[in-house]
Coordinates of C-alpha atoms and ligand atoms in Angstrom, one line a residue:
M1 CA -16.8 17.4 -15.0
N2 CA -20.4 16.5 -15.6
R3 CA -22.4 15.6 -12.6
F4 CA -25.6 14.0 -13.7
K5 CA -29.1 13.6 -12.2
L6 CA -30.5 13.1 -8.8
G7 CA -30.1 10.9 -5.8
A8 CA -31.8 8.3 -3.5
G9 CA -31.0 5.4 -1.1
R10 CA -31.2 3.5 2.1
L11 CA -29.0 3.9 5.0
R12 CA -26.9 3.1 8.0
P13 CA -27.3 4.7 11.4
Q14 CA -26.0 8.2 11.3
R15 CA -22.4 8.6 12.2
F16 CA -21.6 11.1 14.9
L17 CA -18.0 12.1 15.6
A18 CA -16.1 8.9 15.0
A19 CA -13.5 7.9 17.5
A20 CA -10.8 5.6 16.2
A21 CA -9.4 2.9 18.3
A22 CA -6.4 1.1 16.9
V23 CA -4.1 -1.6 17.9
A24 CA -1.5 -3.5 16.0
V25 CA -0.3 -6.9 17.1
V26 CA 2.5 -8.4 15.2
G27 CA 4.0 -11.8 15.4
A28 CA 7.6 -12.5 14.7
G29 CA 7.1 -14.4 11.5
M30 CA 9.8 -16.9 10.8
S31 CA 11.6 -16.4 14.0
L32 CA 13.1 -19.8 14.2
A33 CA 16.3 -20.2 12.2
S34 CA 16.4 -23.1 9.8
I35 CA 12.9 -24.4 9.9
G36 CA 12.6 -27.8 8.3
A37 CA 11.0 -27.5 4.9
A38 CA 8.4 -30.2 5.4
A39 CA 6.9 -28.7 8.5
A40 CA 4.3 -26.0 8.1
A41 CA 5.5 -23.3 10.4
P42 CA 2.6 -21.0 11.3
G43 CA 3.2 -17.4 12.0
C44 CA 0.9 -14.4 11.7
S45 CA 0.4 -10.8 12.5
V46 CA -2.8 -9.0 13.0
A47 CA -3.7 -5.3 13.0
Y48 CA -7.1 -4.5 14.4
T49 CA -8.7 -1.0 14.1
A50 CA -12.2 0.1 15.0
N51 CA -14.1 3.3 14.2
S52 CA -16.6 3.8 16.9
W53 CA -19.6 6.0 17.2
N54 CA -22.2 6.1 20.0
T55 CA -22.9 2.4 20.5
G56 CA -21.7 1.1 17.1
F57 CA -18.4 0.4 15.5
T58 CA -16.8 -0.9 12.3
A59 CA -13.8 -3.2 12.8
S60 CA -11.1 -3.6 10.2
I61 CA -8.6 -6.4 10.6
D62 CA -5.5 -7.0 8.6
I63 CA -4.3 -10.6 8.8
K64 CA -0.8 -11.4 7.6
N65 CA 0.5 -14.9 7.2
S66 CA 4.2 -14.8 8.1
G67 CA 4.4 -18.6 8.2
D68 CA 4.3 -21.2 5.5
P69 CA 1.5 -21.0 2.9
I70 CA -2.0 -21.9 4.2
T71 CA -5.1 -22.7 2.4
S72 CA -7.7 -21.9 5.1
W73 CA -7.7 -20.1 8.3
A74 CA -9.7 -19.3 11.4
L75 CA -8.9 -16.1 13.4
E76 CA -9.9 -16.0 17.0
F77 CA -9.9 -13.4 19.7
D78 CA -11.7 -12.3 22.8
Y79 CA -13.3 -8.9 23.7
A80 CA -12.9 -7.5 27.2
G81 CA -16.3 -5.7 27.1
N82 CA -19.7 -6.4 25.7
Q83 CA -18.9 -5.9 22.0
A84 CA -21.1 -7.9 19.6
G85 CA -19.9 -8.4 16.0
S86 CA -22.0 -9.3 13.0
G87 CA -22.2 -8.8 9.3
A88 CA -18.6 -9.7 8.6
W89 CA -17.0 -9.3 5.2
G90 CA -14.0 -11.4 4.1
G91 CA -15.0 -14.2 6.4
T92 CA -17.8 -15.8 8.5
L93 CA -18.1 -14.5 12.0
T94 CA -19.5 -16.5 15.0
Q95 CA -19.4 -15.2 18.5
T96 CA -19.9 -17.0 21.8
G97 CA -20.0 -14.6 24.7
K98 CA -16.8 -12.6 24.4
H99 CA -15.1 -15.1 22.1
V100 CA -15.1 -14.3 18.4
K101 CA -14.1 -16.6 15.6
I102 CA -13.9 -15.6 11.9
V103 CA -13.3 -18.3 9.3
N104 CA -12.0 -17.3 5.8
A105 CA -14.2 -16.6 2.8
A106 CA -13.8 -18.6 -0.3
Y107 CA -11.6 -16.1 -2.0
N108 CA -9.1 -15.4 0.8
G109 CA -8.5 -18.8 2.4
S110 CA -5.2 -19.3 0.6
L111 CA -2.5 -17.0 2.0
A112 CA 1.0 -17.4 0.7
T113 CA 3.9 -16.6 3.0
G114 CA 3.9 -12.8 3.5
A115 CA 0.4 -12.4 2.0
S116 CA -2.3 -10.4 3.8
T117 CA -6.0 -10.1 3.7
N118 CA -8.3 -7.5 5.1
I119 CA -11.5 -8.4 6.7
G120 CA -14.0 -6.5 8.8
F121 CA -17.4 -6.4 10.5
N122 CA -19.9 -4.1 12.2
G123 CA -20.5 -4.3 15.9
T124 CA -22.4 -2.8 18.8
Y125 CA -21.1 -2.0 22.3
S126 CA -21.7 0.1 25.3
G127 CA -19.2 1.6 27.7
T128 CA -15.7 1.4 26.3
N129 CA -14.9 -0.2 23.0
T130 CA -11.5 -1.6 24.0
A131 CA -9.7 -3.3 21.1
P132 CA -8.7 -6.9 21.6
T133 CA -5.0 -7.5 21.9
A134 CA -4.4 -11.2 21.5
F135 CA -5.2 -13.1 18.3
T136 CA -4.7 -16.6 17.1
L137 CA -4.7 -17.8 13.5
N138 CA -5.3 -21.6 13.2
G139 CA -4.8 -21.8 16.9
V140 CA -1.4 -20.1 16.8
A141 CA -0.9 -16.9 18.8
C142 CA -0.2 -14.0 16.5
N143 CA 1.4 -11.9 19.2
G144 CA 3.7 -14.5 20.4
G145 CA 5.8 -15.1 17.3
T146 CA 6.0 -18.1 15.2
T147 CA 5.8 -21.5 16.6
N148 CA 7.1 -24.6 14.9
P149 CA 4.8 -27.6 15.0
T150 CA 7.6 -30.1 14.7
P151 CA 10.7 -30.1 16.8
S152 CA 13.2 -27.8 15.4
T153 CA 16.3 -29.3 14.0
S154 CA 18.0 -26.2 15.1
A155 CA 18.8 -25.5 18.8
T156 CA 18.2 -21.9 18.3
P157 CA 15.5 -20.7 20.7
P158 CA 12.6 -18.6 19.5
V159 CA 13.6 -15.0 19.1
S160 CA 11.3 -12.4 20.5
P161 CA 9.9 -9.8 18.0
T162 CA 12.4 -7.3 16.8
P163 CA 11.5 -3.6 17.3
D164 CA 10.2 -3.1 13.8
T165 CA 7.6 -5.8 14.2
S166 CA 5.9 -3.6 16.8
P167 CA 4.7 -0.7 14.8
T168 CA 2.9 2.3 16.1
P169 CA -0.8 1.7 15.8
G170 CA -2.1 2.6 12.4
T171 CA 1.3 2.4 10.6
T172 CA 1.9 -1.2 9.9
T173 CA 4.5 -1.9 7.3
P174 CA 3.9 -4.9 5.1
P175 CA 6.9 -6.5 3.5
P176 CA 7.8 -5.0 0.1
G177 CA 5.9 -6.8 -2.7
T178 CA 2.7 -7.4 -0.8
H179 CA -0.4 -6.4 -2.7
L180 CA -2.8 -5.5 0.0
D181 CA -6.6 -6.0 0.0
N182 CA -7.1 -2.5 1.4
P183 CA -4.0 -0.3 0.9
Y184 CA -5.4 2.4 3.1
V185 CA -5.3 0.4 6.3
G186 CA -2.2 1.2 8.3
A187 CA -0.9 3.7 5.8
K188 CA 0.4 7.2 6.2
W189 CA -1.2 9.2 3.5
Y190 CA 0.7 11.8 1.4
V191 CA -0.2 15.4 2.0
N192 CA 0.2 17.5 -1.2
A193 CA 2.3 20.5 -0.1
D194 CA 1.0 22.6 -2.9
W195 CA -2.6 22.3 -1.8
S196 CA -1.6 22.4 1.8
A197 CA 0.0 25.8 1.4
K198 CA -3.1 27.3 -0.2
A199 CA -5.3 25.9 2.5
A200 CA -3.1 27.1 5.3
A201 CA -3.1 30.6 3.9
E202 CA -6.9 30.9 4.4
P203 CA -8.4 32.0 7.7
G204 CA -8.8 28.8 9.8
G205 CA -7.4 26.7 7.0
S206 CA -4.7 25.2 9.2
A207 CA -7.4 23.1 10.8
I208 CA -7.3 20.9 7.7
S209 CA -4.2 21.8 5.8
N210 CA -2.4 18.7 6.9
Q211 CA -5.1 16.4 5.4
P212 CA -4.2 14.2 2.4
T213 CA -5.8 15.2 -0.9
G214 CA -5.7 13.8 -4.4
V215 CA -3.0 14.9 -6.9
W216 CA -4.7 15.4 -10.3
L217 CA -2.6 14.4 -13.3
D218 CA -4.9 16.3 -15.6
S219 CA -2.6 16.8 -18.6
I220 CA 0.6 15.6 -20.1
A221 CA 2.4 18.6 -18.7
S222 CA 1.3 17.7 -15.2
I223 CA 3.6 14.6 -15.3
T224 CA 6.8 16.7 -15.6
A225 CA 5.6 20.2 -14.5
P226 CA 7.9 22.1 -16.9
A227 CA 8.5 25.8 -16.2
G228 CA 5.6 27.9 -17.3
S229 CA 3.2 25.0 -17.4
G230 CA 1.4 26.3 -14.3
Y231 CA 2.2 23.1 -12.4
T232 CA 4.4 23.4 -9.3
T233 CA 5.3 19.8 -8.7
S234 CA 5.9 16.9 -11.1
L235 CA 4.8 13.3 -10.5
R236 CA 8.3 12.4 -9.4
G237 CA 8.3 15.5 -7.3
H238 CA 5.2 14.4 -5.4
L239 CA 6.6 10.9 -5.0
D240 CA 9.9 12.3 -3.7
K241 CA 8.0 14.5 -1.2
A242 CA 5.9 11.5 -0.2
L243 CA 9.1 9.6 0.7
A244 CA 10.4 12.7 2.6
Q245 CA 7.2 12.8 4.6
G246 CA 7.6 9.1 5.4
A247 CA 4.2 8.6 3.7
T248 CA 3.3 5.0 2.6
L249 CA 0.3 5.9 0.4
A250 CA -0.2 8.6 -2.3
Q251 CA -3.3 9.2 -4.4
F252 CA -3.2 10.3 -8.1
V253 CA -6.1 11.0 -10.4
I254 CA -5.6 9.7 -14.0
Y255 CA -7.6 12.2 -16.0
D256 CA -6.7 13.0 -19.6
L257 CA -8.8 10.7 -21.8
P258 CA -9.3 11.7 -25.5
G259 CA -12.4 13.8 -25.7
R260 CA -12.5 14.2 -21.9
D261 CA -15.6 15.3 -20.1
C262 CA -17.9 14.7 -23.0
A263 CA -21.1 15.8 -21.3
A264 CA -19.8 19.0 -19.8
L265 CA -17.6 21.9 -20.8
A266 CA -15.8 23.0 -17.6
S267 CA -13.1 20.2 -17.7
N268 CA -12.7 19.6 -21.4
G269 CA -9.3 18.0 -21.9
E270 CA -6.3 18.6 -24.2
L271 CA -6.7 15.5 -26.3
G272 CA -9.1 15.3 -29.2
P273 CA -11.6 12.3 -29.5
T274 CA -9.2 10.3 -31.7
E275 CA -5.9 11.0 -29.9
I276 CA -5.8 7.6 -28.2
G277 CA -2.2 7.1 -29.4
R278 CA -1.0 10.2 -27.6
Y279 CA -2.9 9.2 -24.5
K280 CA -1.1 5.9 -24.4
T281 CA 2.4 7.0 -25.3
E282 CA 2.6 10.6 -23.9
Y283 CA 0.4 10.2 -20.9
I284 CA -0.1 6.6 -19.5
D285 CA 3.3 5.2 -20.4
P286 CA 5.4 8.0 -18.7
I287 CA 3.2 7.8 -15.6
A288 CA 3.5 4.0 -15.4
A289 CA 7.3 4.3 -15.9
I290 CA 7.7 6.7 -13.1
Q291 CA 5.4 4.8 -10.7
A292 CA 7.4 1.6 -11.5
D293 CA 10.7 3.2 -10.2
P294 CA 11.8 0.9 -7.4
K295 CA 12.7 4.0 -5.5
Y296 CA 9.0 4.4 -4.8
A297 CA 8.3 0.7 -3.9
S298 CA 7.5 1.6 -0.3
I299 CA 4.6 3.9 -1.4
R300 CA 1.2 2.3 -2.0
I301 CA 0.3 4.2 -5.2
V302 CA -3.4 4.6 -5.6
N303 CA -4.6 5.6 -9.1
I304 CA -8.1 7.0 -9.4
V305 CA -8.9 6.1 -13.0
E306 CA -10.8 8.6 -15.3
I307 CA -13.6 10.4 -13.6
D308 CA -17.0 10.4 -15.2
S309 CA -16.0 8.8 -18.4
L310 CA -17.6 5.4 -18.5
P311 CA -20.7 6.6 -16.6
N312 CA -21.1 9.3 -19.3
L313 CA -21.2 6.5 -21.9
V314 CA -24.1 4.9 -20.0
T315 CA -26.3 7.9 -19.4
N316 CA -25.2 10.6 -21.9
A317 CA -24.5 8.7 -25.1
G318 CA -26.2 6.7 -27.8
S319 CA -30.0 7.1 -27.5
A320 CA -30.0 8.1 -23.8
A321 CA -32.2 11.1 -23.0
G322 CA -29.2 13.1 -21.8
A323 CA -27.0 12.3 -24.8
T324 CA -24.5 14.8 -26.1
E325 CA -22.8 14.7 -29.5
A326 CA -19.4 14.5 -27.8
C327 CA -20.4 11.4 -25.7
R328 CA -22.0 9.7 -28.7
T329 CA -18.6 10.1 -30.5
M330 CA -16.7 8.6 -27.6
L331 CA -19.1 5.7 -27.3
A332 CA -18.9 5.1 -31.1
N333 CA -15.1 5.3 -31.4
G334 CA -14.4 3.2 -28.3
N335 CA -11.6 5.4 -27.1
Y336 CA -12.8 5.8 -23.5
S337 CA -12.9 2.1 -23.1
T338 CA -9.6 1.5 -25.0
G339 CA -7.9 4.2 -23.0
I340 CA -9.1 2.9 -19.6
A341 CA -8.2 -0.7 -20.4
Y342 CA -4.7 0.5 -21.4
A343 CA -4.4 2.5 -18.2
L344 CA -5.5 -0.4 -16.0
S345 CA -3.0 -2.7 -17.7
K346 CA 0.0 -0.4 -17.5
L347 CA -0.6 1.0 -14.0
H348 CA -1.3 -2.4 -12.5
A349 CA 1.8 -3.8 -14.1
A350 CA 3.8 -0.9 -12.7
G351 CA 4.2 -2.7 -9.4
T352 CA 2.6 -4.7 -6.7
N353 CA 2.5 -1.4 -4.8
N354 CA 0.1 0.0 -7.4
Y355 CA -3.7 0.1 -6.8
N356 CA -6.3 0.9 -9.5
Y357 CA -9.7 2.4 -8.4
I358 CA -12.1 3.2 -11.3
D359 CA -14.6 6.1 -11.0
A360 CA -18.2 4.9 -10.4
A361 CA -20.0 8.3 -10.5
H362 CA -22.4 8.7 -7.5
H363 CA -25.9 7.7 -6.4
G364 CA -27.5 10.7 -8.1
W365 CA -26.2 9.4 -11.4
L366 CA -26.1 5.6 -11.5
G367 CA -28.7 4.9 -8.7
W368 CA -31.6 4.3 -11.0
D369 CA -32.3 0.8 -12.2
S370 CA -31.9 1.9 -15.7
N371 CA -28.3 3.0 -15.1
F372 CA -27.1 0.8 -12.2
A373 CA -26.6 -2.7 -13.8
P374 CA -25.7 -1.4 -17.3
A375 CA -23.0 0.8 -15.8
A376 CA -21.5 -2.2 -13.9
T377 CA -21.6 -4.3 -17.0
M378 CA -20.0 -1.6 -19.1
I379 CA -17.2 -1.1 -16.6
A380 CA -16.6 -4.8 -16.3
D381 CA -16.5 -5.2 -20.1
T382 CA -13.9 -2.5 -20.2
A383 CA -11.7 -4.0 -17.4
K384 CA -11.9 -7.4 -19.1
K385 CA -10.1 -5.9 -22.1
A386 CA -7.1 -5.0 -19.9
T387 CA -4.0 -7.3 -19.7
G388 CA -4.8 -9.0 -16.4
G389 CA -8.5 -8.4 -16.8
V390 CA -10.6 -7.7 -13.7
N391 CA -7.5 -8.5 -11.5
T392 CA -6.1 -5.1 -12.5
V393 CA -8.9 -3.5 -10.5
D394 CA -8.7 -3.1 -6.7
G395 CA -11.8 -1.1 -6.3
F396 CA -14.0 1.9 -7.3
I397 CA -14.6 5.4 -6.1
T398 CA -17.9 7.2 -5.8
N399 CA -18.8 10.9 -5.4
T400 CA -15.5 12.2 -6.8
A401 CA -15.7 16.0 -6.8
N402 CA -19.4 15.7 -6.1
Y403 CA -21.6 16.8 -3.2
S404 CA -23.9 13.8 -2.5
A405 CA -24.5 13.3 1.3
L406 CA -22.8 10.3 2.8
N407 CA -25.8 9.4 5.0
E408 CA -29.4 10.6 4.8
P409 CA -30.7 9.7 8.3
F410 CA -34.2 11.0 7.7
V411 CA -34.7 10.1 4.1
K412 CA -33.9 6.5 3.8
I413 CA -35.1 4.6 0.8
N414 CA -37.7 2.8 2.8
T415 CA -39.0 5.9 4.6
T416 CA -42.7 6.6 4.0
V417 CA -44.6 9.8 4.5
N418 CA -48.3 9.4 5.2
G419 CA -48.1 6.0 3.6
T420 CA -46.2 7.1 0.5
S421 CA -42.6 6.1 -0.2
V422 CA -40.0 8.9 -0.4
R423 CA -39.0 7.4 -3.7
G424 CA -41.9 9.2 -5.3
S425 CA -40.8 12.6 -4.1
K426 CA -39.5 15.1 -6.6
W427 CA -36.0 15.0 -4.9
V428 CA -35.6 11.2 -5.0
D429 CA -37.4 10.8 -8.3
W430 CA -37.6 7.0 -8.1
N431 CA -33.9 6.5 -7.5
Q432 CA -33.1 3.3 -5.5
Y433 CA -30.6 5.2 -3.2
T434 CA -30.7 8.4 -1.2
D435 CA -27.1 8.6 -0.1
E436 CA -23.6 7.7 -1.0
L437 CA -22.8 5.1 1.6
T438 CA -25.7 2.8 0.7
F439 CA -25.0 3.4 -3.0
A440 CA -21.3 2.6 -2.8
Q441 CA -22.1 -0.6 -0.9
G442 CA -24.9 -1.6 -3.3
F443 CA -22.9 -0.8 -6.4
R444 CA -20.0 -2.9 -5.0
N445 CA -22.2 -5.9 -5.0
Q446 CA -23.4 -5.2 -8.5
L447 CA -19.8 -4.9 -9.7
V448 CA -19.0 -8.2 -8.1
S449 CA -22.0 -9.7 -9.9
A450 CA -20.7 -8.2 -13.1
G451 CA -17.4 -10.1 -12.8
F452 CA -15.1 -8.1 -10.5
N453 CA -13.3 -9.8 -7.6
A454 CA -15.3 -10.3 -4.4
N455 CA -12.7 -8.4 -2.4
I456 CA -12.9 -5.1 -4.3
G457 CA -13.2 -2.1 -2.0
M458 CA -15.0 1.2 -2.5
L459 CA -13.7 4.7 -1.9
I460 CA -16.0 7.6 -1.3
D461 CA -14.8 11.2 -1.9
T462 CA -16.0 13.0 1.2
S463 CA -14.2 16.3 0.5
R464 CA -17.3 18.4 0.1
N465 CA -20.4 16.4 1.1
G466 CA -20.6 17.5 4.7
W467 CA -23.6 19.8 4.6
G468 CA -23.1 21.1 8.1
G469 CA -23.9 24.6 9.3
S470 CA -27.2 26.1 10.4
A471 CA -29.2 24.8 7.4
R472 CA -28.5 21.2 8.3
P473 CA -31.7 19.4 9.5
T474 CA -31.3 17.9 13.0
A475 CA -34.6 16.0 13.0
A476 CA -37.1 14.6 10.5
S477 CA -39.7 17.0 9.3
T478 CA -43.2 16.5 10.8
S479 CA -44.9 17.4 7.6
T480 CA -47.2 14.9 6.0
D481 CA -46.7 16.3 2.6
L482 CA -44.2 14.1 0.7
N483 CA -42.2 16.8 -1.0
T484 CA -42.2 19.1 2.0
Y485 CA -41.1 16.3 4.2
V486 CA -38.2 15.3 2.0
D487 CA -37.0 18.8 1.3
A488 CA -37.0 19.8 4.9
S489 CA -35.5 16.5 6.1
R490 CA -32.7 15.9 3.7
I491 CA -29.1 16.5 4.6
D492 CA -28.1 17.3 1.0
R493 CA -29.2 20.9 0.6
R494 CA -28.8 21.2 -3.2
I495 CA -31.5 22.6 -5.4
H496 CA -31.3 19.4 -7.4
A497 CA -29.1 16.3 -7.0
G498 CA -27.9 16.7 -10.6
N499 CA -26.2 20.0 -9.6
W500 CA -22.4 19.5 -9.5
C501 CA -20.6 22.8 -9.8
N502 CA -19.3 24.9 -6.8
Q503 CA -22.4 24.2 -4.7
A504 CA -23.6 27.0 -2.4
G505 CA -24.0 25.7 1.2
A506 CA -21.7 22.7 0.9
G507 CA -19.2 21.8 3.7
L508 CA -16.2 19.6 4.2
G509 CA -17.3 16.0 4.8
E510 CA -15.9 13.1 6.8
R511 CA -12.1 13.5 7.3
P512 CA -10.0 10.9 5.3
K513 CA -10.3 7.6 7.1
A514 CA -9.4 4.0 6.3
A515 CA -11.9 1.1 6.4
P516 CA -14.8 3.2 7.8
A517 CA -17.7 0.9 6.9
S518 CA -18.5 -2.5 5.3
G519 CA -17.1 -2.7 1.8
I520 CA -15.5 0.7 2.0
D521 CA -11.7 0.9 1.8
A522 CA -11.6 4.6 2.7
Y523 CA -13.3 8.0 2.9
T524 CA -10.9 10.2 1.1
W525 CA -10.6 13.7 -0.2
I526 CA -9.9 13.3 -3.9
K527 CA -11.2 16.7 -5.0
P528 CA -8.9 19.1 -3.1
P529 CA -11.3 21.4 -1.2
G530 CA -11.0 25.0 -2.5
E531 CA -10.3 24.0 -6.1
S532 CA -13.1 25.3 -8.4
D533 CA -15.3 22.9 -10.4
G534 CA -15.6 25.5 -13.3
S535 CA -15.8 29.2 -14.0
S536 CA -19.1 31.0 -13.4
T537 CA -18.6 33.1 -16.5
L538 CA -16.5 32.5 -19.6
I539 CA -12.9 33.3 -19.0
P540 CA -11.0 33.9 -22.2
T541 CA -7.9 31.7 -22.8
G542 CA -5.0 33.6 -21.2
P543 CA -3.4 33.9 -17.8
D544 CA -6.6 33.1 -15.9
N545 CA -7.4 30.2 -18.2
P546 CA -4.2 28.8 -19.7
A547 CA -5.8 25.5 -20.8
G548 CA -8.7 27.2 -22.6
K549 CA -11.3 25.6 -20.4
G550 CA -15.0 26.2 -21.4
L551 CA -17.9 27.6 -19.6
D552 CA -20.5 25.1 -18.5
G553 CA -23.9 26.6 -17.6
M554 CA -24.0 24.5 -14.5
C555 CA -21.3 26.7 -13.0
D556 CA -23.2 29.9 -13.8
P557 CA -25.5 30.9 -10.9
T558 CA -27.9 32.5 -13.2
Y559 CA -28.4 29.4 -15.4
T560 CA -31.8 27.9 -15.2
G561 CA -30.8 24.4 -15.9
N562 CA -31.3 21.6 -18.5
G563 CA -32.8 18.1 -18.6
R564 CA -30.0 16.7 -16.6
N565 CA -30.9 18.7 -13.5
G566 CA -34.6 18.8 -13.9
N567 CA -34.4 22.4 -15.4
S568 CA -33.4 23.7 -12.0
M569 CA -31.2 26.6 -11.0
S570 CA -27.5 25.5 -10.9
G571 CA -27.0 26.4 -7.2
A572 CA -23.4 27.4 -8.2
L573 CA -21.4 30.1 -6.3
P574 CA -20.7 33.3 -8.2
N575 CA -17.2 34.6 -9.1
A576 CA -15.6 31.2 -9.6
P577 CA -12.3 30.7 -11.5
V578 CA -11.7 27.9 -14.0
S579 CA -11.8 24.3 -12.8
G580 CA -8.8 23.4 -10.7
A581 CA -8.0 27.0 -9.8
W582 CA -8.1 28.2 -6.2
F583 CA -11.5 29.5 -5.1
S584 CA -11.0 31.2 -1.8
A585 CA -14.7 31.9 -1.2
Q586 CA -15.6 28.3 -1.7
F587 CA -12.9 27.1 0.6
R588 CA -14.1 29.4 3.4
Q589 CA -17.7 28.2 2.9
L590 CA -16.5 24.5 3.0
L591 CA -14.7 25.2 6.3
A592 CA -17.7 27.0 7.8
N593 CA -20.2 24.2 6.9
A594 CA -17.9 21.3 7.7
Y595 CA -19.7 18.2 9.0
P596 CA -18.5 16.7 11.2
A597 CA -17.6 20.2 12.4
L598 CA -14.0 21.1 12.7
Ligands
LIG1 C1 -10.3 19.9 -13.2 C2 -8.8 19.6 -13.0 C3 -8.4 19.8 -11.6 C4 -9.3 19.0 -10.7 C5 -9.0 19.1 -9.2 C6 -11.1 19.1 -12.3 O1 -12.4 19.5 -12.4 O2 -10.7 19.7 -14.5 O3 -8.1 20.5 -13.9 O4 -7.1 19.4 -11.4 O5 -10.7 19.4 -10.9 O6 -9.3 20.4 -8.8

């Protein structure tokens, strides 16, 4: 994969070890038998989770309407402590003392029977951040079951919640057919046993081998995993294992476009630039058919759609400075856009349990003004071509397989050094963002402006952006020299933010986590830690390179760079196998430099 230019941004307070508090409160829904049709019977269930750090927290609330359809709502609850909420998304929050009231936003006021919406807000607290346990929706208690506003024609007394309406915190089960605003909330994520076994076999690897990681469908053969193909588990095999694990969410990477990876060589694909027909019929159609199998309806299937492709058309095609011939071809023939529109249509139509997230590069690629809005527009134009248009898109992912730091506490976009903005430093290079979290939140807004639904959520791949270990700065530099300050203060220790292959010094990032921050559906490990980004020398096609993958200079530690990384050294680890193959030395480094530490 190509990992373009450098990074910049603004920021949130630095996260320290996050403690998750979770509570789920579920009402009984239609607990009265034979409710008169004319009467609007309210009923609701609420699942509240909060990720806390120091004196701050982010709350995520799933609201489910289990009563008759409603067109507006107000959710109310009380805190036990001194929590103060603000900056809500998905609603307007007002707080009087301990009492919190959140009124729906324009897009989520209408909730059909069984429909849900996810909202959230940021807060501060001191002492203990105890989660509220009693909620009302439109004045009706959500933990007390449904109440009927008109006298029931039935003499049946209200039934108390059945056991399955009291789920364990964090594992709420929506009724089949519900398309959730944030599928990650309350889900049990599938752990890929193939990756897990490799991780567990490494020294110390069992500390993380039970983490969920992305399953890459990176060729036609990966769908069925025939003998001799090099794949151990087929798509059905993964979904069957997910069922066996009791998982309710599984993550797949859709990655086989014609002319794939047009600005790099390490992940060149199997389909030529014009093979759009094969992409549709031999790749997307079979995936969609398998994912549509009712057997898998209980699994929220997340599809991460085509890494790097549309961003490459923005920055590395046409007359762009970084243009390559291969990207020019793909822009001209339209097959990235045609393929993605087709994938969105088919995968969305595969079931209400399917969720599409399009790749949105990372801050060190799209964070410049010249790339930011054009990228959102190009992605929106592509999605509008899908059957179902922008409604086929649930969100976007940033930093897939990249190394950009989540937060840069000492190099915020508005930090100045001796009166000069860090934007002018060599590292930031006039980017508008310095880290992934601010970029993901900012790009979300841009995508909504470009035509995507207001409730889209972002994912951030945090598999390898931890940058812990002894090289991690613990305080801002005291230097008054701009470049010295930025280079000594930044969390991201790369030589250049355009470096993307097997980066020396990187560590595991935030563990996978649902709804960690405003606008973010999850931190997730899409690139499986320990899988190489590309070989450090050319490996001939054969047993160590069955797919005939190329050598990209950015994976060669002796390479002195190109225009896309400021002609800097690549910063890549030596002795790397081809992309996707297990790279033990890299895995061990990621463990050692994990942040938060393991
Ligand atoms: C490779 C894929 C691999 C994926 C996950 C990509 O760079 O091209 O073949 O499955 O990384 O490791």
